């Protein structure tokens, strides 16, 4: 196989890819200092000079709230740069694996979210889901993003598939965390160690996903001869940000990452007042992807990441 290019070097996905990379692959990890994918000519020169095989785009604008006022920066990286990358890969018959987000969906299921989740915890929510026939999003469901960030990711998906000439593949994922970079788990641990009371949103539901598991899936996907245009990958299960935070606190305390139990209370999306709207439900149907690699429960992957952080001190 020709050498593989991973666009991104310092983000959590690129670092997770490096940590899970099979030894048999030759891989170059290029950060923005080596390749700015907003520079179409730079992409073209690199692909011609290096003769890469698969390209994995692990870069992107990820500041969901900031994108509401910094639309041009978000679309430059998540849409226009992806279009140029897909076009250059497509012309050279190079497979492109591009990462996207659950935030391309709106989380609305025919009125299901008219307050029915207020006050419910995880098990009650599961029962309510069954009653309301709310199902995880399939790869064939049509996106309808609520935020500028979600719109930029959706436009990037469309560009990749349109300009990739059949060589582009989208991998949507959700609520990423890892031992690397900036993410919800590491932010929560920092705040919990400060000992201050925390308020976490309890009416947004989805699936926490270990970037390490995502990396393992992508390396397996590389081996698929004829991949589908779109895949969904996440850990297994559905929870809220509040329940996720509680699990982080309980597991971290048990592992000695916290000196005392954390003080966490639930808050609504409206009370929290984030700049960008977010889907109330954005779980992904990963059955198609699990034919490639079986997934694990989000709670189990969380413990593995926390254990790694505990070893690192």
PDB file of C-alpha atoms in Angstrom:
ATOM      1  CA  UNK A   1       0.000   0.000   0.000  1.00  0.00           C
ATOM      2  CA  UNK A   2       1.125   3.540  -0.717  1.00  0.00           C
ATOM      3  CA  UNK A   3       1.867   5.794   2.273  1.00  0.00           C
ATOM      4  CA  UNK A   4      -1.167   7.210   4.064  1.00  0.00           C
ATOM      5  CA  UNK A   5      -1.670  10.907   4.735  1.00  0.00           C
ATOM      6  CA  UNK A   6      -3.405  12.076   7.903  1.00  0.00           C
ATOM      7  CA  UNK A   7      -4.266  15.769   7.747  1.00  0.00           C
ATOM      8  CA  UNK A   8      -3.963  16.936  11.311  1.00  0.00           C
ATOM      9  CA  UNK A   9      -1.253  16.373  13.871  1.00  0.00           C
ATOM     10  CA  UNK A  10      -2.132  18.071  17.129  1.00  0.00           C
ATOM     11  CA  UNK A  11      -5.871  17.384  17.452  1.00  0.00           C
ATOM     12  CA  UNK A  12      -7.313  14.535  19.476  1.00  0.00           C
ATOM     13  CA  UNK A  13      -8.400  12.493  16.447  1.00  0.00           C
ATOM     14  CA  UNK A  14      -5.008  12.628  14.738  1.00  0.00           C
ATOM     15  CA  UNK A  15      -3.268  11.776  18.008  1.00  0.00           C
ATOM     16  CA  UNK A  16      -5.692   8.889  18.560  1.00  0.00           C
ATOM     17  CA  UNK A  17      -5.007   7.654  15.033  1.00  0.00           C
ATOM     18  CA  UNK A  18      -1.293   7.708  15.755  1.00  0.00           C
ATOM     19  CA  UNK A  19      -1.778   5.861  19.055  1.00  0.00           C
ATOM     20  CA  UNK A  20      -3.821   3.111  17.373  1.00  0.00           C
ATOM     21  CA  UNK A  21      -1.921   2.958  14.051  1.00  0.00           C
ATOM     22  CA  UNK A  22      -1.044  -0.553  12.872  1.00  0.00           C
ATOM     23  CA  UNK A  23       2.713  -1.025  12.474  1.00  0.00           C
ATOM     24  CA  UNK A  24       2.293  -2.222   8.900  1.00  0.00           C
ATOM     25  CA  UNK A  25       1.246   1.240   7.673  1.00  0.00           C
ATOM     26  CA  UNK A  26       3.522   4.086   6.659  1.00  0.00           C
ATOM     27  CA  UNK A  27       1.718   7.257   7.734  1.00  0.00           C
ATOM     28  CA  UNK A  28       2.534  10.960   7.548  1.00  0.00           C
ATOM     29  CA  UNK A  29       0.757  13.227  10.038  1.00  0.00           C
ATOM     30  CA  UNK A  30       0.759  16.811   8.805  1.00  0.00           C
ATOM     31  CA  UNK A  31      -0.402  19.736  10.912  1.00  0.00           C
ATOM     32  CA  UNK A  32      -1.307  23.179   9.639  1.00  0.00           C
ATOM     33  CA  UNK A  33       2.334  24.284   9.813  1.00  0.00           C
ATOM     34  CA  UNK A  34       3.155  21.686   7.136  1.00  0.00           C
ATOM     35  CA  UNK A  35      -0.114  21.764   5.155  1.00  0.00           C
ATOM     36  CA  UNK A  36      -2.847  24.355   5.242  1.00  0.00           C
ATOM     37  CA  UNK A  37      -5.721  22.625   3.459  1.00  0.00           C
ATOM     38  CA  UNK A  38      -7.310  25.991   2.777  1.00  0.00           C
ATOM     39  CA  UNK A  39      -4.508  26.343   0.190  1.00  0.00           C
ATOM     40  CA  UNK A  40      -5.759  24.328  -2.797  1.00  0.00           C
ATOM     41  CA  UNK A  41      -2.457  24.558  -4.674  1.00  0.00           C
ATOM     42  CA  UNK A  42      -0.539  23.291  -1.646  1.00  0.00           C
ATOM     43  CA  UNK A  43      -2.785  20.214  -1.544  1.00  0.00           C
ATOM     44  CA  UNK A  44      -2.238  19.591  -5.237  1.00  0.00           C
ATOM     45  CA  UNK A  45       1.545  19.889  -4.971  1.00  0.00           C
ATOM     46  CA  UNK A  46       1.718  17.573  -1.978  1.00  0.00           C
ATOM     47  CA  UNK A  47      -0.396  14.831  -3.552  1.00  0.00           C
ATOM     48  CA  UNK A  48       1.663  14.934  -6.755  1.00  0.00           C
ATOM     49  CA  UNK A  49       5.024  14.977  -4.983  1.00  0.00           C
ATOM     50  CA  UNK A  50       4.392  12.324  -2.334  1.00  0.00           C
ATOM     51  CA  UNK A  51       2.198   9.822  -4.176  1.00  0.00           C
ATOM     52  CA  UNK A  52      -0.079   9.145  -1.229  1.00  0.00           C
ATOM     53  CA  UNK A  53      -2.629   6.393  -1.073  1.00  0.00           C
ATOM     54  CA  UNK A  54      -5.574   6.974   1.307  1.00  0.00           C
ATOM     55  CA  UNK A  55      -6.009  10.439   2.818  1.00  0.00           C
ATOM     56  CA  UNK A  56      -7.671  10.862   6.228  1.00  0.00           C
ATOM     57  CA  UNK A  57      -8.908  14.370   6.976  1.00  0.00           C
ATOM     58  CA  UNK A  58      -8.768  14.683  10.759  1.00  0.00           C
ATOM     59  CA  UNK A  59      -8.654  18.485  10.669  1.00  0.00           C
ATOM     60  CA  UNK A  60     -11.549  20.881  11.010  1.00  0.00           C
ATOM     61  CA  UNK A  61     -13.074  23.874  12.731  1.00  0.00           C
ATOM     62  CA  UNK A  62     -14.590  22.462  15.935  1.00  0.00           C
ATOM     63  CA  UNK A  63     -15.615  25.516  17.992  1.00  0.00           C
ATOM     64  CA  UNK A  64     -19.393  25.044  17.893  1.00  0.00           C
ATOM     65  CA  UNK A  65     -20.371  28.252  19.678  1.00  0.00           C
ATOM     66  CA  UNK A  66     -17.683  30.434  18.099  1.00  0.00           C
ATOM     67  CA  UNK A  67     -18.881  29.411  14.631  1.00  0.00           C
ATOM     68  CA  UNK A  68     -22.079  31.395  15.209  1.00  0.00           C
ATOM     69  CA  UNK A  69     -20.075  34.620  14.923  1.00  0.00           C
ATOM     70  CA  UNK A  70     -17.048  33.282  13.005  1.00  0.00           C
ATOM     71  CA  UNK A  71     -18.984  31.719  10.142  1.00  0.00           C
ATOM     72  CA  UNK A  72     -16.391  32.452   7.468  1.00  0.00           C
ATOM     73  CA  UNK A  73     -13.607  30.647   9.347  1.00  0.00           C
ATOM     74  CA  UNK A  74     -15.837  27.634   9.989  1.00  0.00           C
ATOM     75  CA  UNK A  75     -16.943  27.326   6.374  1.00  0.00           C
ATOM     76  CA  UNK A  76     -13.431  27.948   5.030  1.00  0.00           C
ATOM     77  CA  UNK A  77     -12.106  24.896   6.869  1.00  0.00           C
ATOM     78  CA  UNK A  78     -15.139  22.621   7.086  1.00  0.00           C
ATOM     79  CA  UNK A  79     -16.583  23.249   3.609  1.00  0.00           C
ATOM     80  CA  UNK A  80     -14.384  25.003   1.060  1.00  0.00           C
ATOM     81  CA  UNK A  81     -11.140  23.302   2.091  1.00  0.00           C
ATOM     82  CA  UNK A  82     -12.879  19.915   2.036  1.00  0.00           C
ATOM     83  CA  UNK A  83     -14.214  20.634  -1.449  1.00  0.00           C
ATOM     84  CA  UNK A  84     -10.705  21.353  -2.766  1.00  0.00           C
ATOM     85  CA  UNK A  85      -9.264  18.323  -0.984  1.00  0.00           C
ATOM     86  CA  UNK A  86     -11.964  16.031  -2.358  1.00  0.00           C
ATOM     87  CA  UNK A  87     -11.526  17.390  -5.866  1.00  0.00           C
ATOM     88  CA  UNK A  88      -7.761  16.815  -5.877  1.00  0.00           C
ATOM     89  CA  UNK A  89      -8.162  13.334  -4.375  1.00  0.00           C
ATOM     90  CA  UNK A  90     -10.947  12.459  -6.807  1.00  0.00           C
ATOM     91  CA  UNK A  91      -8.913  13.450  -9.867  1.00  0.00           C
ATOM     92  CA  UNK A  92      -6.111  11.140  -8.683  1.00  0.00           C
ATOM     93  CA  UNK A  93      -8.396   8.257  -7.623  1.00  0.00           C
ATOM     94  CA  UNK A  94      -7.218   8.649  -4.029  1.00  0.00           C
ATOM     95  CA  UNK A  95      -9.567   7.508  -1.303  1.00  0.00           C
ATOM     96  CA  UNK A  96     -10.538  10.298   1.074  1.00  0.00           C
ATOM     97  CA  UNK A  97     -11.919   9.559   4.532  1.00  0.00           C
ATOM     98  CA  UNK A  98     -13.498  12.730   5.915  1.00  0.00           C
ATOM     99  CA  UNK A  99     -14.785  13.097   9.470  1.00  0.00           C
ATOM    100  CA  UNK A 100     -18.115  14.725  10.204  1.00  0.00           C
ATOM    101  CA  UNK A 101     -20.472  15.219  13.124  1.00  0.00           C
ATOM    102  CA  UNK A 102     -23.796  14.225  14.648  1.00  0.00           C
ATOM    103  CA  UNK A 103     -24.549  17.955  14.681  1.00  0.00           C
ATOM    104  CA  UNK A 104     -25.598  17.759  11.037  1.00  0.00           C
ATOM    105  CA  UNK A 105     -28.937  16.498  12.441  1.00  0.00           C
ATOM    106  CA  UNK A 106     -31.608  18.568  14.180  1.00  0.00           C
ATOM    107  CA  UNK A 107     -32.770  16.022  16.758  1.00  0.00           C
ATOM    108  CA  UNK A 108     -36.438  16.623  16.008  1.00  0.00           C
ATOM    109  CA  UNK A 109     -38.758  13.647  15.612  1.00  0.00           C
ATOM    110  CA  UNK A 110     -42.294  14.834  14.885  1.00  0.00           C
ATOM    111  CA  UNK A 111     -42.841  16.649  18.159  1.00  0.00           C
ATOM    112  CA  UNK A 112     -41.184  14.060  20.370  1.00  0.00           C
ATOM    113  CA  UNK A 113     -39.141  16.714  22.158  1.00  0.00           C
ATOM    114  CA  UNK A 114     -41.981  18.892  23.385  1.00  0.00           C
ATOM    115  CA  UNK A 115     -40.756  18.710  26.984  1.00  0.00           C
ATOM    116  CA  UNK A 116     -41.110  14.960  27.435  1.00  0.00           C
ATOM    117  CA  UNK A 117     -37.477  14.573  28.543  1.00  0.00           C
ATOM    118  CA  UNK A 118     -37.485  17.238  31.241  1.00  0.00           C
ATOM    119  CA  UNK A 119     -36.491  15.620  34.549  1.00  0.00           C
ATOM    120  CA  UNK A 120     -35.904  12.133  33.146  1.00  0.00           C
ATOM    121  CA  UNK A 121     -32.738  10.229  33.953  1.00  0.00           C
ATOM    122  CA  UNK A 122     -31.036   7.668  31.738  1.00  0.00           C
ATOM    123  CA  UNK A 123     -33.278   4.615  32.262  1.00  0.00           C
ATOM    124  CA  UNK A 124     -36.474   6.640  32.145  1.00  0.00           C
ATOM    125  CA  UNK A 125     -35.274   8.296  28.970  1.00  0.00           C
ATOM    126  CA  UNK A 126     -34.718   4.927  27.327  1.00  0.00           C
ATOM    127  CA  UNK A 127     -38.273   3.940  28.120  1.00  0.00           C
ATOM    128  CA  UNK A 128     -39.543   7.241  26.766  1.00  0.00           C
ATOM    129  CA  UNK A 129     -37.573   6.678  23.575  1.00  0.00           C
ATOM    130  CA  UNK A 130     -39.221   3.300  23.114  1.00  0.00           C
ATOM    131  CA  UNK A 131     -42.652   4.812  23.700  1.00  0.00           C
ATOM    132  CA  UNK A 132     -42.089   7.679  21.289  1.00  0.00           C
ATOM    133  CA  UNK A 133     -40.408   5.459  18.681  1.00  0.00           C
ATOM    134  CA  UNK A 134     -37.398   7.751  18.528  1.00  0.00           C
ATOM    135  CA  UNK A 135     -34.523   5.972  16.793  1.00  0.00           C
ATOM    136  CA  UNK A 136     -30.814   6.697  16.311  1.00  0.00           C
ATOM    137  CA  UNK A 137     -30.043   8.463  13.061  1.00  0.00           C
ATOM    138  CA  UNK A 138     -29.265   6.244  10.082  1.00  0.00           C
ATOM    139  CA  UNK A 139     -26.774   7.142   7.375  1.00  0.00           C
ATOM    140  CA  UNK A 140     -29.709   7.551   4.986  1.00  0.00           C
ATOM    141  CA  UNK A 141     -31.531  10.120   7.158  1.00  0.00           C
ATOM    142  CA  UNK A 142     -31.443  13.628   5.757  1.00  0.00           C
ATOM    143  CA  UNK A 143     -29.409  16.151   7.765  1.00  0.00           C
ATOM    144  CA  UNK A 144     -30.949  19.414   8.903  1.00  0.00           C
ATOM    145  CA  UNK A 145     -28.332  21.252  10.991  1.00  0.00           C
ATOM    146  CA  UNK A 146     -29.383  23.783  13.600  1.00  0.00           C
ATOM    147  CA  UNK A 147     -26.093  25.656  13.995  1.00  0.00           C
ATOM    148  CA  UNK A 148     -23.515  27.340  11.780  1.00  0.00           C
ATOM    149  CA  UNK A 149     -21.048  24.640  12.798  1.00  0.00           C
ATOM    150  CA  UNK A 150     -23.462  21.858  11.844  1.00  0.00           C
ATOM    151  CA  UNK A 151     -24.216  23.601   8.555  1.00  0.00           C
ATOM    152  CA  UNK A 152     -20.505  23.883   7.738  1.00  0.00           C
ATOM    153  CA  UNK A 153     -20.016  20.166   8.396  1.00  0.00           C
ATOM    154  CA  UNK A 154     -23.054  19.276   6.286  1.00  0.00           C
ATOM    155  CA  UNK A 155     -21.831  21.422   3.406  1.00  0.00           C
ATOM    156  CA  UNK A 156     -18.432  19.738   3.725  1.00  0.00           C
ATOM    157  CA  UNK A 157     -20.033  16.318   3.475  1.00  0.00           C
ATOM    158  CA  UNK A 158     -21.898  17.317   0.329  1.00  0.00           C
ATOM    159  CA  UNK A 159     -18.744  18.740  -1.235  1.00  0.00           C
ATOM    160  CA  UNK A 160     -16.684  15.652  -0.430  1.00  0.00           C
ATOM    161  CA  UNK A 161     -19.191  13.305  -2.027  1.00  0.00           C
ATOM    162  CA  UNK A 162     -19.828  15.571  -5.032  1.00  0.00           C
ATOM    163  CA  UNK A 163     -16.221  16.371  -5.886  1.00  0.00           C
ATOM    164  CA  UNK A 164     -14.613  13.123  -4.725  1.00  0.00           C
ATOM    165  CA  UNK A 165     -15.720  11.269  -7.876  1.00  0.00           C
ATOM    166  CA  UNK A 166     -16.727   8.174  -5.913  1.00  0.00           C
ATOM    167  CA  UNK A 167     -13.533   8.057  -3.838  1.00  0.00           C
ATOM    168  CA  UNK A 168     -14.739  10.009  -0.791  1.00  0.00           C
ATOM    169  CA  UNK A 169     -16.108   8.412   2.358  1.00  0.00           C
ATOM    170  CA  UNK A 170     -17.770  10.265   5.258  1.00  0.00           C
ATOM    171  CA  UNK A 171     -17.485   9.074   8.864  1.00  0.00           C
ATOM    172  CA  UNK A 172     -19.901  10.849  11.219  1.00  0.00           C
ATOM    173  CA  UNK A 173     -19.192  10.595  14.914  1.00  0.00           C
ATOM    174  CA  UNK A 174     -20.380  12.172  18.173  1.00  0.00           C
ATOM    175  CA  UNK A 175     -19.261  13.635  21.515  1.00  0.00           C
ATOM    176  CA  UNK A 176     -15.579  12.807  21.026  1.00  0.00           C
ATOM    177  CA  UNK A 177     -13.129  12.583  23.918  1.00  0.00           C
ATOM    178  CA  UNK A 178      -9.686  11.072  24.464  1.00  0.00           C
ATOM    179  CA  UNK A 179      -6.539  11.420  26.572  1.00  0.00           C
ATOM    180  CA  UNK A 180      -5.402  14.042  24.048  1.00  0.00           C
ATOM    181  CA  UNK A 181      -6.223  17.644  23.257  1.00  0.00           C
ATOM    182  CA  UNK A 182      -9.245  19.538  24.553  1.00  0.00           C
ATOM    183  CA  UNK A 183     -12.492  17.654  25.171  1.00  0.00           C
ATOM    184  CA  UNK A 184     -15.405  17.314  27.584  1.00  0.00           C
ATOM    185  CA  UNK A 185     -13.815  14.617  29.766  1.00  0.00           C
ATOM    186  CA  UNK A 186     -10.601  16.544  30.359  1.00  0.00           C
ATOM    187  CA  UNK A 187     -12.480  19.797  30.905  1.00  0.00           C
ATOM    188  CA  UNK A 188     -14.765  18.145  33.470  1.00  0.00           C
ATOM    189  CA  UNK A 189     -11.803  16.654  35.334  1.00  0.00           C
ATOM    190  CA  UNK A 190     -10.136  20.063  35.524  1.00  0.00           C
ATOM    191  CA  UNK A 191     -13.299  21.720  36.865  1.00  0.00           C
ATOM    192  CA  UNK A 192     -14.023  18.882  39.291  1.00  0.00           C
ATOM    193  CA  UNK A 193     -10.541  19.164  40.765  1.00  0.00           C
ATOM    194  CA  UNK A 194     -11.235  22.813  41.518  1.00  0.00           C
ATOM    195  CA  UNK A 195     -14.023  21.672  43.814  1.00  0.00           C
ATOM    196  CA  UNK A 196     -16.641  24.130  42.610  1.00  0.00           C
ATOM    197  CA  UNK A 197     -20.286  23.080  42.021  1.00  0.00           C
ATOM    198  CA  UNK A 198     -20.932  22.229  38.365  1.00  0.00           C
ATOM    199  CA  UNK A 199     -24.097  22.534  36.306  1.00  0.00           C
ATOM    200  CA  UNK A 200     -24.339  20.331  33.216  1.00  0.00           C
ATOM    201  CA  UNK A 201     -27.036  20.171  30.539  1.00  0.00           C
ATOM    202  CA  UNK A 202     -29.439  17.278  31.049  1.00  0.00           C
ATOM    203  CA  UNK A 203     -31.779  17.605  28.047  1.00  0.00           C
ATOM    204  CA  UNK A 204     -29.359  16.877  25.212  1.00  0.00           C
ATOM    205  CA  UNK A 205     -28.982  13.164  24.464  1.00  0.00           C
ATOM    206  CA  UNK A 206     -26.397  11.349  22.404  1.00  0.00           C
ATOM    207  CA  UNK A 207     -23.427   9.025  22.636  1.00  0.00           C
ATOM    208  CA  UNK A 208     -19.983   9.777  24.068  1.00  0.00           C
ATOM    209  CA  UNK A 209     -17.314   8.365  21.763  1.00  0.00           C
ATOM    210  CA  UNK A 210     -13.719   7.509  22.493  1.00  0.00           C
ATOM    211  CA  UNK A 211     -11.432   8.913  19.792  1.00  0.00           C
ATOM    212  CA  UNK A 212      -9.261   5.843  20.388  1.00  0.00           C
ATOM    213  CA  UNK A 213     -12.123   3.587  19.295  1.00  0.00           C
ATOM    214  CA  UNK A 214     -12.801   5.886  16.345  1.00  0.00           C
ATOM    215  CA  UNK A 215      -9.156   5.567  15.346  1.00  0.00           C
ATOM    216  CA  UNK A 216      -9.373   1.780  15.448  1.00  0.00           C
ATOM    217  CA  UNK A 217     -12.468   1.888  13.262  1.00  0.00           C
ATOM    218  CA  UNK A 218     -10.818   4.143  10.685  1.00  0.00           C
ATOM    219  CA  UNK A 219      -7.818   1.813  10.383  1.00  0.00           C
ATOM    220  CA  UNK A 220     -10.230  -1.070   9.785  1.00  0.00           C
ATOM    221  CA  UNK A 221     -12.162   1.016   7.256  1.00  0.00           C
ATOM    222  CA  UNK A 222      -8.941   1.596   5.301  1.00  0.00           C
ATOM    223  CA  UNK A 223      -8.923  -2.133   4.563  1.00  0.00           C
ATOM    224  CA  UNK A 224     -12.449  -2.189   3.099  1.00  0.00           C
ATOM    225  CA  UNK A 225     -12.137  -2.533  -0.675  1.00  0.00           C
ATOM    226  CA  UNK A 226     -15.401  -0.827  -1.626  1.00  0.00           C
ATOM    227  CA  UNK A 227     -16.572   1.365   1.249  1.00  0.00           C
ATOM    228  CA  UNK A 228     -20.019   2.929   1.429  1.00  0.00           C
ATOM    229  CA  UNK A 229     -20.287   6.709   1.000  1.00  0.00           C
ATOM    230  CA  UNK A 230     -21.286   7.357   4.633  1.00  0.00           C
ATOM    231  CA  UNK A 231     -20.659   5.574   7.923  1.00  0.00           C
ATOM    232  CA  UNK A 232     -21.705   6.331  11.484  1.00  0.00           C
ATOM    233  CA  UNK A 233     -19.345   5.513  14.321  1.00  0.00           C
ATOM    234  CA  UNK A 234     -19.837   5.987  18.048  1.00  0.00           C
ATOM    235  CA  UNK A 235     -19.624   3.958  21.215  1.00  0.00           C
ATOM    236  CA  UNK A 236     -22.736   2.045  22.294  1.00  0.00           C
ATOM    237  CA  UNK A 237     -25.536   3.513  24.379  1.00  0.00           C
ATOM    238  CA  UNK A 238     -27.390   6.806  24.798  1.00  0.00           C
ATOM    239  CA  UNK A 239     -27.032   9.275  27.642  1.00  0.00           C
ATOM    240  CA  UNK A 240     -27.177  12.988  28.476  1.00  0.00           C
ATOM    241  CA  UNK A 241     -24.283  15.360  29.056  1.00  0.00           C
ATOM    242  CA  UNK A 242     -25.308  15.446  32.727  1.00  0.00           C
ATOM    243  CA  UNK A 243     -25.241  11.667  33.092  1.00  0.00           C
ATOM    244  CA  UNK A 244     -21.968  11.587  31.174  1.00  0.00           C
ATOM    245  CA  UNK A 245     -20.474  14.066  33.632  1.00  0.00           C
ATOM    246  CA  UNK A 246     -21.742  12.026  36.587  1.00  0.00           C
ATOM    247  CA  UNK A 247     -20.130   8.895  35.154  1.00  0.00           C
ATOM    248  CA  UNK A 248     -16.857  10.777  34.645  1.00  0.00           C
ATOM    249  CA  UNK A 249     -16.974  11.934  38.256  1.00  0.00           C
ATOM    250  CA  UNK A 250     -17.801   8.517  39.722  1.00  0.00           C
ATOM    251  CA  UNK A 251     -15.206   6.646  37.653  1.00  0.00           C
ATOM    252  CA  UNK A 252     -12.506   9.277  38.164  1.00  0.00           C
ATOM    253  CA  UNK A 253     -13.053   9.224  41.924  1.00  0.00           C
ATOM    254  CA  UNK A 254     -12.835   5.428  41.982  1.00  0.00           C
ATOM    255  CA  UNK A 255      -9.560   5.571  40.026  1.00  0.00           C
ATOM    256  CA  UNK A 256      -8.030   8.201  42.288  1.00  0.00           C
ATOM    257  CA  UNK A 257      -8.148  10.996  39.730  1.00  0.00           C
ATOM    258  CA  UNK A 258     -10.331  13.026  42.117  1.00  0.00           C
ATOM    259  CA  UNK A 259      -9.736  13.517  45.838  1.00  0.00           C
ATOM    260  CA  UNK A 260     -13.431  13.831  46.635  1.00  0.00           C
ATOM    261  CA  UNK A 261     -16.791  13.290  44.885  1.00  0.00           C
ATOM    262  CA  UNK A 262     -17.820  16.049  42.510  1.00  0.00           C
ATOM    263  CA  UNK A 263     -20.839  18.277  43.069  1.00  0.00           C
ATOM    264  CA  UNK A 264     -22.848  18.179  39.817  1.00  0.00           C
ATOM    265  CA  UNK A 265     -26.412  19.299  39.210  1.00  0.00           C
ATOM    266  CA  UNK A 266     -28.552  19.256  36.037  1.00  0.00           C
ATOM    267  CA  UNK A 267     -29.472  22.333  34.035  1.00  0.00           C
ATOM    268  CA  UNK A 268     -31.598  22.781  30.919  1.00  0.00           C
ATOM    269  CA  UNK A 269     -30.282  23.874  27.540  1.00  0.00           C
ATOM    270  CA  UNK A 270     -32.299  27.076  27.849  1.00  0.00           C
ATOM    271  CA  UNK A 271     -30.850  27.840  31.276  1.00  0.00           C
ATOM    272  CA  UNK A 272     -27.302  27.147  30.081  1.00  0.00           C
ATOM    273  CA  UNK A 273     -27.678  29.634  27.247  1.00  0.00           C
ATOM    274  CA  UNK A 274     -25.042  28.466  24.758  1.00  0.00           C
ATOM    275  CA  UNK A 275     -24.599  30.600  21.658  1.00  0.00           C
ATOM    276  CA  UNK A 276     -25.177  27.762  19.194  1.00  0.00           C
ATOM    277  CA  UNK A 277     -28.344  25.622  19.133  1.00  0.00           C
ATOM    278  CA  UNK A 278     -27.712  21.911  19.497  1.00  0.00           C
ATOM    279  CA  UNK A 279     -29.869  18.859  18.740  1.00  0.00           C
ATOM    280  CA  UNK A 280     -31.713  17.468  21.743  1.00  0.00           C
ATOM    281  CA  UNK A 281     -31.120  13.960  20.419  1.00  0.00           C
ATOM    282  CA  UNK A 282     -28.308  12.975  18.068  1.00  0.00           C
ATOM    283  CA  UNK A 283     -27.505   9.307  18.675  1.00  0.00           C
ATOM    284  CA  UNK A 284     -26.201   7.521  15.576  1.00  0.00           C
ATOM    285  CA  UNK A 285     -27.168   4.116  14.214  1.00  0.00           C
ATOM    286  CA  UNK A 286     -23.805   2.315  13.952  1.00  0.00           C
ATOM    287  CA  UNK A 287     -25.045  -1.132  12.861  1.00  0.00           C
ATOM    288  CA  UNK A 288     -23.461  -0.718   9.430  1.00  0.00           C
ATOM    289  CA  UNK A 289     -20.076   0.173  10.930  1.00  0.00           C
ATOM    290  CA  UNK A 290     -20.147  -2.636  13.461  1.00  0.00           C
ATOM    291  CA  UNK A 291     -19.953  -5.104  10.597  1.00  0.00           C
ATOM    292  CA  UNK A 292     -16.434  -3.684  10.190  1.00  0.00           C
ATOM    293  CA  UNK A 293     -15.538  -3.375  13.881  1.00  0.00           C
ATOM    294  CA  UNK A 294     -17.717  -4.201  16.904  1.00  0.00           C
ATOM    295  CA  UNK A 295     -18.193  -1.216  19.213  1.00  0.00           C
ATOM    296  CA  UNK A 296     -18.049  -1.128  23.022  1.00  0.00           C
ATOM    297  CA  UNK A 297     -20.284   0.567  25.582  1.00  0.00           C
ATOM    298  CA  UNK A 298     -19.407   4.183  26.156  1.00  0.00           C
ATOM    299  CA  UNK A 299     -18.998   3.536  29.879  1.00  0.00           C
ATOM    300  CA  UNK A 300     -16.323   0.889  29.208  1.00  0.00           C
ATOM    301  CA  UNK A 301     -14.358   3.093  26.819  1.00  0.00           C
ATOM    302  CA  UNK A 302     -14.576   5.985  29.270  1.00  0.00           C
ATOM    303  CA  UNK A 303     -12.947   3.893  31.988  1.00  0.00           C
ATOM    304  CA  UNK A 304     -10.123   2.923  29.609  1.00  0.00           C
ATOM    305  CA  UNK A 305      -9.400   6.578  28.811  1.00  0.00           C
ATOM    306  CA  UNK A 306      -9.540   7.555  32.491  1.00  0.00           C
ATOM    307  CA  UNK A 307      -7.175   4.707  33.335  1.00  0.00           C
ATOM    308  CA  UNK A 308      -4.719   6.010  30.763  1.00  0.00           C
ATOM    309  CA  UNK A 309      -4.968   9.504  32.217  1.00  0.00           C
ATOM    310  CA  UNK A 310      -4.373   8.045  35.705  1.00  0.00           C
ATOM    311  CA  UNK A 311      -1.205   6.292  34.493  1.00  0.00           C
ATOM    312  CA  UNK A 312       0.063   9.507  32.949  1.00  0.00           C
ATOM    313  CA  UNK A 313      -0.476  11.310  36.243  1.00  0.00           C
TER     314      UNK A 313
END
